Tab-separated table of C-alpha atoms in Angstrom:
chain	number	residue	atom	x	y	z
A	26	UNK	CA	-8.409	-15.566	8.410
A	27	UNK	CA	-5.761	-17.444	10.394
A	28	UNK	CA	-2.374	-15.464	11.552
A	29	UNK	CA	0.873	-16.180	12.322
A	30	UNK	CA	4.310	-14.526	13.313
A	31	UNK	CA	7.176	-14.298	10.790
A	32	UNK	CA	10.217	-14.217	12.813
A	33	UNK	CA	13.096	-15.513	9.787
A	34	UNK	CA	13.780	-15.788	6.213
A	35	UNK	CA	16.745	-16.830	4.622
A	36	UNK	CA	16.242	-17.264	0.655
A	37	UNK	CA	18.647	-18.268	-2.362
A	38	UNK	CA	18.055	-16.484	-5.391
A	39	UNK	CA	19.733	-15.773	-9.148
A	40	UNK	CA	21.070	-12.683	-6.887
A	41	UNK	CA	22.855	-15.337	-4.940
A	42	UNK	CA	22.249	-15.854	-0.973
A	43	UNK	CA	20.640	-13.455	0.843
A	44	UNK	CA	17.616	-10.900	0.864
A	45	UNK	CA	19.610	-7.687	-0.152
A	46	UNK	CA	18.789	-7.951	-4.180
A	47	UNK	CA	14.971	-9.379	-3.901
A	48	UNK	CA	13.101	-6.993	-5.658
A	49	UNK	CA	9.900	-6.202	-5.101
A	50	UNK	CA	6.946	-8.538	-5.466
A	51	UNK	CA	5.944	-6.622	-8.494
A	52	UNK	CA	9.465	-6.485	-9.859
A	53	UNK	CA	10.088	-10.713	-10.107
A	54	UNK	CA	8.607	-10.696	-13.775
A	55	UNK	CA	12.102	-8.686	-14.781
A	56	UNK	CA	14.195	-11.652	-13.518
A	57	UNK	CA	12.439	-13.611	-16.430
A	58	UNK	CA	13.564	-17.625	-16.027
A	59	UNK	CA	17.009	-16.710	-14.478
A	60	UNK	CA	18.772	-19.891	-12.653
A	61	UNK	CA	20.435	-20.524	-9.503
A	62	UNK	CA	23.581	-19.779	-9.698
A	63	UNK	CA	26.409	-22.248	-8.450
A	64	UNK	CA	27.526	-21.883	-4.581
A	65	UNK	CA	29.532	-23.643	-2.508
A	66	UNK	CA	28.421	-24.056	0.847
A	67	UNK	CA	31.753	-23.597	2.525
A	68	UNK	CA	32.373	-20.282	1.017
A	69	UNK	CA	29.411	-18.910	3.199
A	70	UNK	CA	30.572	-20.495	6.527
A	71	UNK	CA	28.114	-23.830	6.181
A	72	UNK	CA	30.133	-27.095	7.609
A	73	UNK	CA	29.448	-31.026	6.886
A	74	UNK	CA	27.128	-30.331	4.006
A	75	UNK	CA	29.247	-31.245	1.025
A	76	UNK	CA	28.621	-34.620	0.734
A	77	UNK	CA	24.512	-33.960	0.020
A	78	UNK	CA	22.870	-32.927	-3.213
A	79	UNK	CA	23.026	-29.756	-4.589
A	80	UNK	CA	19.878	-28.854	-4.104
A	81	UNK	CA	19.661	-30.586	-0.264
A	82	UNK	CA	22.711	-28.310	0.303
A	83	UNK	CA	20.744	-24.965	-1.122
A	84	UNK	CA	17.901	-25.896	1.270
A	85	UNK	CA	19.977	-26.512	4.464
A	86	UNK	CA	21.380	-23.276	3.559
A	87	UNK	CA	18.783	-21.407	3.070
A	88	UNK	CA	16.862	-23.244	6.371
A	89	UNK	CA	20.421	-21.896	8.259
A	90	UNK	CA	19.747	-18.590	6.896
A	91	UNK	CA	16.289	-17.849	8.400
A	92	UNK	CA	17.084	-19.615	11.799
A	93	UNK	CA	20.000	-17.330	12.405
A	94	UNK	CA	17.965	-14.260	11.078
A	95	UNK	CA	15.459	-15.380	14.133
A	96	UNK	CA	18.353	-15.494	16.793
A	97	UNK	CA	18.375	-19.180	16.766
A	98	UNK	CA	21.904	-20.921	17.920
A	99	UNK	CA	22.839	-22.248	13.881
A	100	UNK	CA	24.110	-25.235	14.441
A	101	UNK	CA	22.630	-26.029	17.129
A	102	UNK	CA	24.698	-27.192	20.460
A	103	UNK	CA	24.011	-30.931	20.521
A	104	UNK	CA	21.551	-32.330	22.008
A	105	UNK	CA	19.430	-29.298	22.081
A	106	UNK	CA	16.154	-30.930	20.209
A	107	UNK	CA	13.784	-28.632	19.066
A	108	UNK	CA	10.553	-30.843	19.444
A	109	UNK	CA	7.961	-27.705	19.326
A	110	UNK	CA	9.560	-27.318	16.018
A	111	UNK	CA	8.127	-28.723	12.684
A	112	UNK	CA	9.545	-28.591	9.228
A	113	UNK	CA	7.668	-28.554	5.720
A	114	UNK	CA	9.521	-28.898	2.767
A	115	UNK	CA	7.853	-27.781	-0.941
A	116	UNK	CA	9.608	-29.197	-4.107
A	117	UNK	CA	8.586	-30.872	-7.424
A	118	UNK	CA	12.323	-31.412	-8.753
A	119	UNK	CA	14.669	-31.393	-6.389
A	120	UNK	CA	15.544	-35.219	-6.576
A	121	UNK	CA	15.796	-35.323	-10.738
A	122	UNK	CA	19.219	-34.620	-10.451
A	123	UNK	CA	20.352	-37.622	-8.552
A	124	UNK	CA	18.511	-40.053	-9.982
A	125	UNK	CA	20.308	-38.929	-13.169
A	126	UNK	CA	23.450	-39.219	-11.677
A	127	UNK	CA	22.963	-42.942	-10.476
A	128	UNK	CA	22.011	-43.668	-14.112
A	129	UNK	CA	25.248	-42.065	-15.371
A	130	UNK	CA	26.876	-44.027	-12.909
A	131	UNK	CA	25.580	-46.756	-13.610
A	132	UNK	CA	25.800	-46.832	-17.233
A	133	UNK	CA	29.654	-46.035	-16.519
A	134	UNK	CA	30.290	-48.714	-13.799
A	135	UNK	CA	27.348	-50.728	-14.001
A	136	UNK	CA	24.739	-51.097	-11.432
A	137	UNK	CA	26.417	-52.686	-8.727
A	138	UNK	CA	29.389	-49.663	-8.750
A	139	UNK	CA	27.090	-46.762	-8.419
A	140	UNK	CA	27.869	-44.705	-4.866
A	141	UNK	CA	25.342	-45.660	-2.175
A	142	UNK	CA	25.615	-42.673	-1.303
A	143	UNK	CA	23.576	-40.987	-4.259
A	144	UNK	CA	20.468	-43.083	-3.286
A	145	UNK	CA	19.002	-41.351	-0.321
A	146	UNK	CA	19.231	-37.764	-2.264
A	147	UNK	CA	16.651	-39.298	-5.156
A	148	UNK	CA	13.836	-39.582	-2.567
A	149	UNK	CA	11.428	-36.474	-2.496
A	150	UNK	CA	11.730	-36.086	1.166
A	151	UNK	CA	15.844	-35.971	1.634
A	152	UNK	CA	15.989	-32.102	2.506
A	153	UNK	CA	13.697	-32.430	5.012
A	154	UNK	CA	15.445	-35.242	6.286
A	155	UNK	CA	18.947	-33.949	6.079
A	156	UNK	CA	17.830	-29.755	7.490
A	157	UNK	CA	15.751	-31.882	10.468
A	158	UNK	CA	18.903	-33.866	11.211
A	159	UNK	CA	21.365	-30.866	10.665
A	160	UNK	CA	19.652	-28.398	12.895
A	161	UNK	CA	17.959	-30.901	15.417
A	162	UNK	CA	14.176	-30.053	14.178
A	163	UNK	CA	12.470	-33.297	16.007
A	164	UNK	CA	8.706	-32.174	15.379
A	165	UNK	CA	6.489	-32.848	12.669
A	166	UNK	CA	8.216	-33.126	8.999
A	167	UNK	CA	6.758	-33.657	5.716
A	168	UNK	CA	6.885	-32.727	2.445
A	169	UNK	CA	4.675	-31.450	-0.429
A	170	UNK	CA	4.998	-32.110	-4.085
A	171	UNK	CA	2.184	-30.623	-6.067
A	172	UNK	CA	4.112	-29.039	-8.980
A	173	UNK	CA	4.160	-24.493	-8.407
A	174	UNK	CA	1.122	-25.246	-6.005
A	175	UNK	CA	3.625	-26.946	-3.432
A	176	UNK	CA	4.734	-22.935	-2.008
A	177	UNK	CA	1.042	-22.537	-0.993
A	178	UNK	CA	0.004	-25.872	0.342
A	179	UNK	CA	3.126	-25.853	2.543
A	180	UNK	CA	1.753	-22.472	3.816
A	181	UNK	CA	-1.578	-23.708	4.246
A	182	UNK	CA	-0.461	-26.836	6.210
A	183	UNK	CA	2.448	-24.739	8.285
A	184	UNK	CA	-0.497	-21.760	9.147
A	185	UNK	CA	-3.197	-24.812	10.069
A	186	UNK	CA	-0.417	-26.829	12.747
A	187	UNK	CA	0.453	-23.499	14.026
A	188	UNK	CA	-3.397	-22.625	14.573
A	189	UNK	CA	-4.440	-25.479	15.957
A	190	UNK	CA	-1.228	-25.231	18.494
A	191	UNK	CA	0.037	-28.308	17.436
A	192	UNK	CA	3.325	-26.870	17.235
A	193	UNK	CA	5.275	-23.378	18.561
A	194	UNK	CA	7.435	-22.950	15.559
A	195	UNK	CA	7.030	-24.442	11.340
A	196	UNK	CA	10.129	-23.962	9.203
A	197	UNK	CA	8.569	-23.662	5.794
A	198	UNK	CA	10.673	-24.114	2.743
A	199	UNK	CA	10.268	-24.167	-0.646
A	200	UNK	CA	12.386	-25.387	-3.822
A	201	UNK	CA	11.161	-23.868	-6.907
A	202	UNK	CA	13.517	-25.193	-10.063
A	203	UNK	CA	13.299	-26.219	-13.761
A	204	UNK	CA	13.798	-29.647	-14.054
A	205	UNK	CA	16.795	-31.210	-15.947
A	206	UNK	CA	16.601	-30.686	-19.461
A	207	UNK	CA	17.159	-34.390	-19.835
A	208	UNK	CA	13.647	-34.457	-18.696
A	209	UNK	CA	11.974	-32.187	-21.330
A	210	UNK	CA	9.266	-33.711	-22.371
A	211	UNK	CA	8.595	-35.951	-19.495
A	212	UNK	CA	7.657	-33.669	-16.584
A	213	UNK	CA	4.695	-31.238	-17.453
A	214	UNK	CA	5.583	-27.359	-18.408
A	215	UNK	CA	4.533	-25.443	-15.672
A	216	UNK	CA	3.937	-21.181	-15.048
A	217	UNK	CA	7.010	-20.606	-13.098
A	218	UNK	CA	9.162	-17.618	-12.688
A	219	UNK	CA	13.288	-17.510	-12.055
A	220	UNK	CA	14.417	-20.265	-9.415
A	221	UNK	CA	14.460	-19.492	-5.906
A	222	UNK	CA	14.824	-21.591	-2.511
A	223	UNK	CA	13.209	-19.602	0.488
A	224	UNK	CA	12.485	-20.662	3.483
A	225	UNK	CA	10.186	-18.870	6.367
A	226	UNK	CA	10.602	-19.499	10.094
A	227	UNK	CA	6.985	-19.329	11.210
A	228	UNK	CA	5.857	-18.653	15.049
A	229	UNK	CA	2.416	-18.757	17.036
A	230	UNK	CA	1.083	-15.870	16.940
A	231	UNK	CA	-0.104	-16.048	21.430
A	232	UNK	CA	-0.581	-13.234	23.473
A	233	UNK	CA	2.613	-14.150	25.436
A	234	UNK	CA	5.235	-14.596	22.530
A	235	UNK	CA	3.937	-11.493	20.649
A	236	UNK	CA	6.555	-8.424	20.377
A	237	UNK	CA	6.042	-5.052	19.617
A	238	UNK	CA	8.473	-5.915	16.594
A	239	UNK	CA	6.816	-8.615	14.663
A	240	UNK	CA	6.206	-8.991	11.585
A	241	UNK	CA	2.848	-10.629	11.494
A	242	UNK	CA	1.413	-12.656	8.443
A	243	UNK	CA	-2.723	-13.138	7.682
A	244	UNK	CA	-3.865	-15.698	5.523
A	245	UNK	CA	-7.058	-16.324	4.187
A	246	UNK	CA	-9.030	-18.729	2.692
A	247	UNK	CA	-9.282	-19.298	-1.028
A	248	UNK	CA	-11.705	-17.562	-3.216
A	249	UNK	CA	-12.226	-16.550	-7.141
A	250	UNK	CA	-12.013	-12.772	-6.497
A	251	UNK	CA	-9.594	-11.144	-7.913
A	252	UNK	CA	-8.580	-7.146	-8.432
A	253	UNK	CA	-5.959	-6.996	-11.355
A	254	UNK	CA	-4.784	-3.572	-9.430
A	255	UNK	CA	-3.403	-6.387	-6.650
A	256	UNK	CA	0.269	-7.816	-6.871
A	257	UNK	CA	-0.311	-11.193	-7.937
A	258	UNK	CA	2.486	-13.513	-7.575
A	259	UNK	CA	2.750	-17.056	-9.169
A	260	UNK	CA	2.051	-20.080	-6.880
A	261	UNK	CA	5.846	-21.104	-7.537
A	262	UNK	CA	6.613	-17.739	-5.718
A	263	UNK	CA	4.568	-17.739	-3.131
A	264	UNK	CA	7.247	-17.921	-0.231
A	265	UNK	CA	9.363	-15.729	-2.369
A	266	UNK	CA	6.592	-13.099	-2.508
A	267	UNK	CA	6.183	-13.162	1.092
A	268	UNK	CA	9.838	-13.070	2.093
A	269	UNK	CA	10.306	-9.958	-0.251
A	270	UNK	CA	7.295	-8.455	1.377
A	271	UNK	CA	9.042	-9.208	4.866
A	272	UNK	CA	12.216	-7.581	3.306
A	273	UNK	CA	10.569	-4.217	2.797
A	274	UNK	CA	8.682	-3.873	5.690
A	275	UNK	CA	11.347	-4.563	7.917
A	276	UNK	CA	13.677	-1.672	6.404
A	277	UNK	CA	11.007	0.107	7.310
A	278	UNK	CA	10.562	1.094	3.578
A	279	UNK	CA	6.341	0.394	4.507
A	280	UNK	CA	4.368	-0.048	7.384
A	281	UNK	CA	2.401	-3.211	5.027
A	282	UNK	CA	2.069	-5.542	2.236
A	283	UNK	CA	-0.642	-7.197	0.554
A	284	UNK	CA	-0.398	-9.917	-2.024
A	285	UNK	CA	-2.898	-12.466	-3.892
A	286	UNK	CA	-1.066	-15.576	-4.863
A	287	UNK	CA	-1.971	-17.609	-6.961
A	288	UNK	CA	-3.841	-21.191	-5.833
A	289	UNK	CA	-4.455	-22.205	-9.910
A	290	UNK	CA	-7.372	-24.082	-9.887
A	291	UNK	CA	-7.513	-23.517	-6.009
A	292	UNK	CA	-8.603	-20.075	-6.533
A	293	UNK	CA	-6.335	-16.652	-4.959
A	294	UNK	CA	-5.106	-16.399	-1.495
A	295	UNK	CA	-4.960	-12.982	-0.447
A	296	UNK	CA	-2.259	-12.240	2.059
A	297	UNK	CA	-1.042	-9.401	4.297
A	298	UNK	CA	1.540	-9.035	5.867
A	299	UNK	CA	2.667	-5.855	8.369
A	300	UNK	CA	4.470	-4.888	11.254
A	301	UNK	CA	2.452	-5.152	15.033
A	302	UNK	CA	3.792	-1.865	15.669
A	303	UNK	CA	2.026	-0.135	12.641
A	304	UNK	CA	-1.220	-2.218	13.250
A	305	UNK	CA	-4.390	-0.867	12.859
A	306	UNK	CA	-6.180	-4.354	13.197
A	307	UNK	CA	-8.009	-5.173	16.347
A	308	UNK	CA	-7.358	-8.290	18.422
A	309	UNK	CA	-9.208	-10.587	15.662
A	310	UNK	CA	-7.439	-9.062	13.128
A	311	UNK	CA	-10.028	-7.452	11.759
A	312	UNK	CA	-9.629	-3.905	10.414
């Protein structure tokens, strides 16, 4: 069992921006396959991001979102570097919709008149390039694309730095979307619920940075066990799980959450997630 601090979410759902309408973990079946719906950064108070993709806009967003929710100076004064600060970025689809445009484009203008500008957004690593520039995140950054299982490996690989005190902080975020239905047919059908960016703020959980007020996360090891009485969330929600759980326990509406995600053939994580205050756990974490 390995455990770590949450200490901001920010999220983008078919509710729109914010955490106010995430249901439950139990209650995400009733959104069925909903989409994102349409926002426009500026509208919400985020500068200099309307030249990137939509979807590298609806992760710098969301990014924003759980920085400020930790206290953190969004945007940051310059140069203010955050080097103990790493960034993971989950996402399967996120670049489809650029590359179509520069076919569009260049079917319309021809190769050589299609905007330069398109090509950086069709690489699977441009939200994690554009957040890391945007908010001056100079630590480790990387990104996973492994199809629904991309939510949990980021976690996995943001829990293990943290651990091993490679870094202080990991912003984790994930892009779960259908692809572009120009794609049908192409890109494998995959168990996925409504669309959803989220993204977690994760801290070391040390002896010195712990508060009374924390909202602590345990994470354990894959196995094949699994209770159907537990709230089992898809893989694709796995950081949407957790930031509802955060939601609710921080409104104080419960002291704790437990969820088993999903790892497909990986097997079920099984996940906690409570307030220090309301602990019962000992210093190993260990009821």
């Amino acid at each position: 069992m390995k455990r770590v601090a949450i200490t901001g979410v920010g999220a983008i759902t078919p509710a729109g921006l914010g955490l106010s309408f995430l249901p439950s973990p139990e209650g995400f079946k009733d959104w069925g396959n909903h989409m994102l719906p349409d926002l426009n950064p500026a509208d919400y108070g985020w500068k200099g991001l309307t030249r990137l993709s939509r979807m590298s806009q609806y992760g710098c967003m969301a990014i924003g979102e759980a920085l400020k929710h930790a206290g953190w100076e969004v945007p940051p004064a310059k140069m203010s570097e955050r080097s103990d600060t790493g960034m993971i970025i989950g996402t399967s689809y996120s670049n489809l919709e650029p590359i179509l445009s520069m076919r569009d484009e260049a079917d319309r203008y021809g190769v050589t008149g299609v905007n330069p500008a398109l090509f950086p957004e069709t690489v699977m690593n441009a939200i994690g390039g554009h957040a890391s520039i945007y908010y001056q995140i100079t630590g480790a950054n990387m990104t996973i694309s492994d199809g629904p299982l991309s939510g949990p490996k980021c976690l996995v690989y943001a829990i293990d730095l943290l651990d091993r005190g490679a870094l202080d902080y990991v912003v984790c975020c994930m892009i779960s979307i259908e692809p572009p239905k120009a794609f049908a047919g192409v890109v494998p059908r995959e168990a996925r619920g409504s669309e959803s960016v989220v993204a977690l703020l994760l801290r070391r959980d040390t002896e010195a940075s712990a508060t009374g007020s924390d909202i602590l996360l345990e994470w354990n090891e894959p196995n094949d066990a699994y209770d159907p009485s537990d709230s089992l969330v898809l893989s694709s929600d796995a950081l949407l799980g957790i930031a509802s759980s955060y939601k609710r326990i921080a409104s104080a509406k419960q002291p704790s959450q437990q969820l088993v995600i999903s790892g497909e053939q990986e097997g079920y994580y099984r996940v906690r997630l409570y307030n220090r205050s309301h602990s019962c756990s000992g210093p190993d974490g260990t009821l």
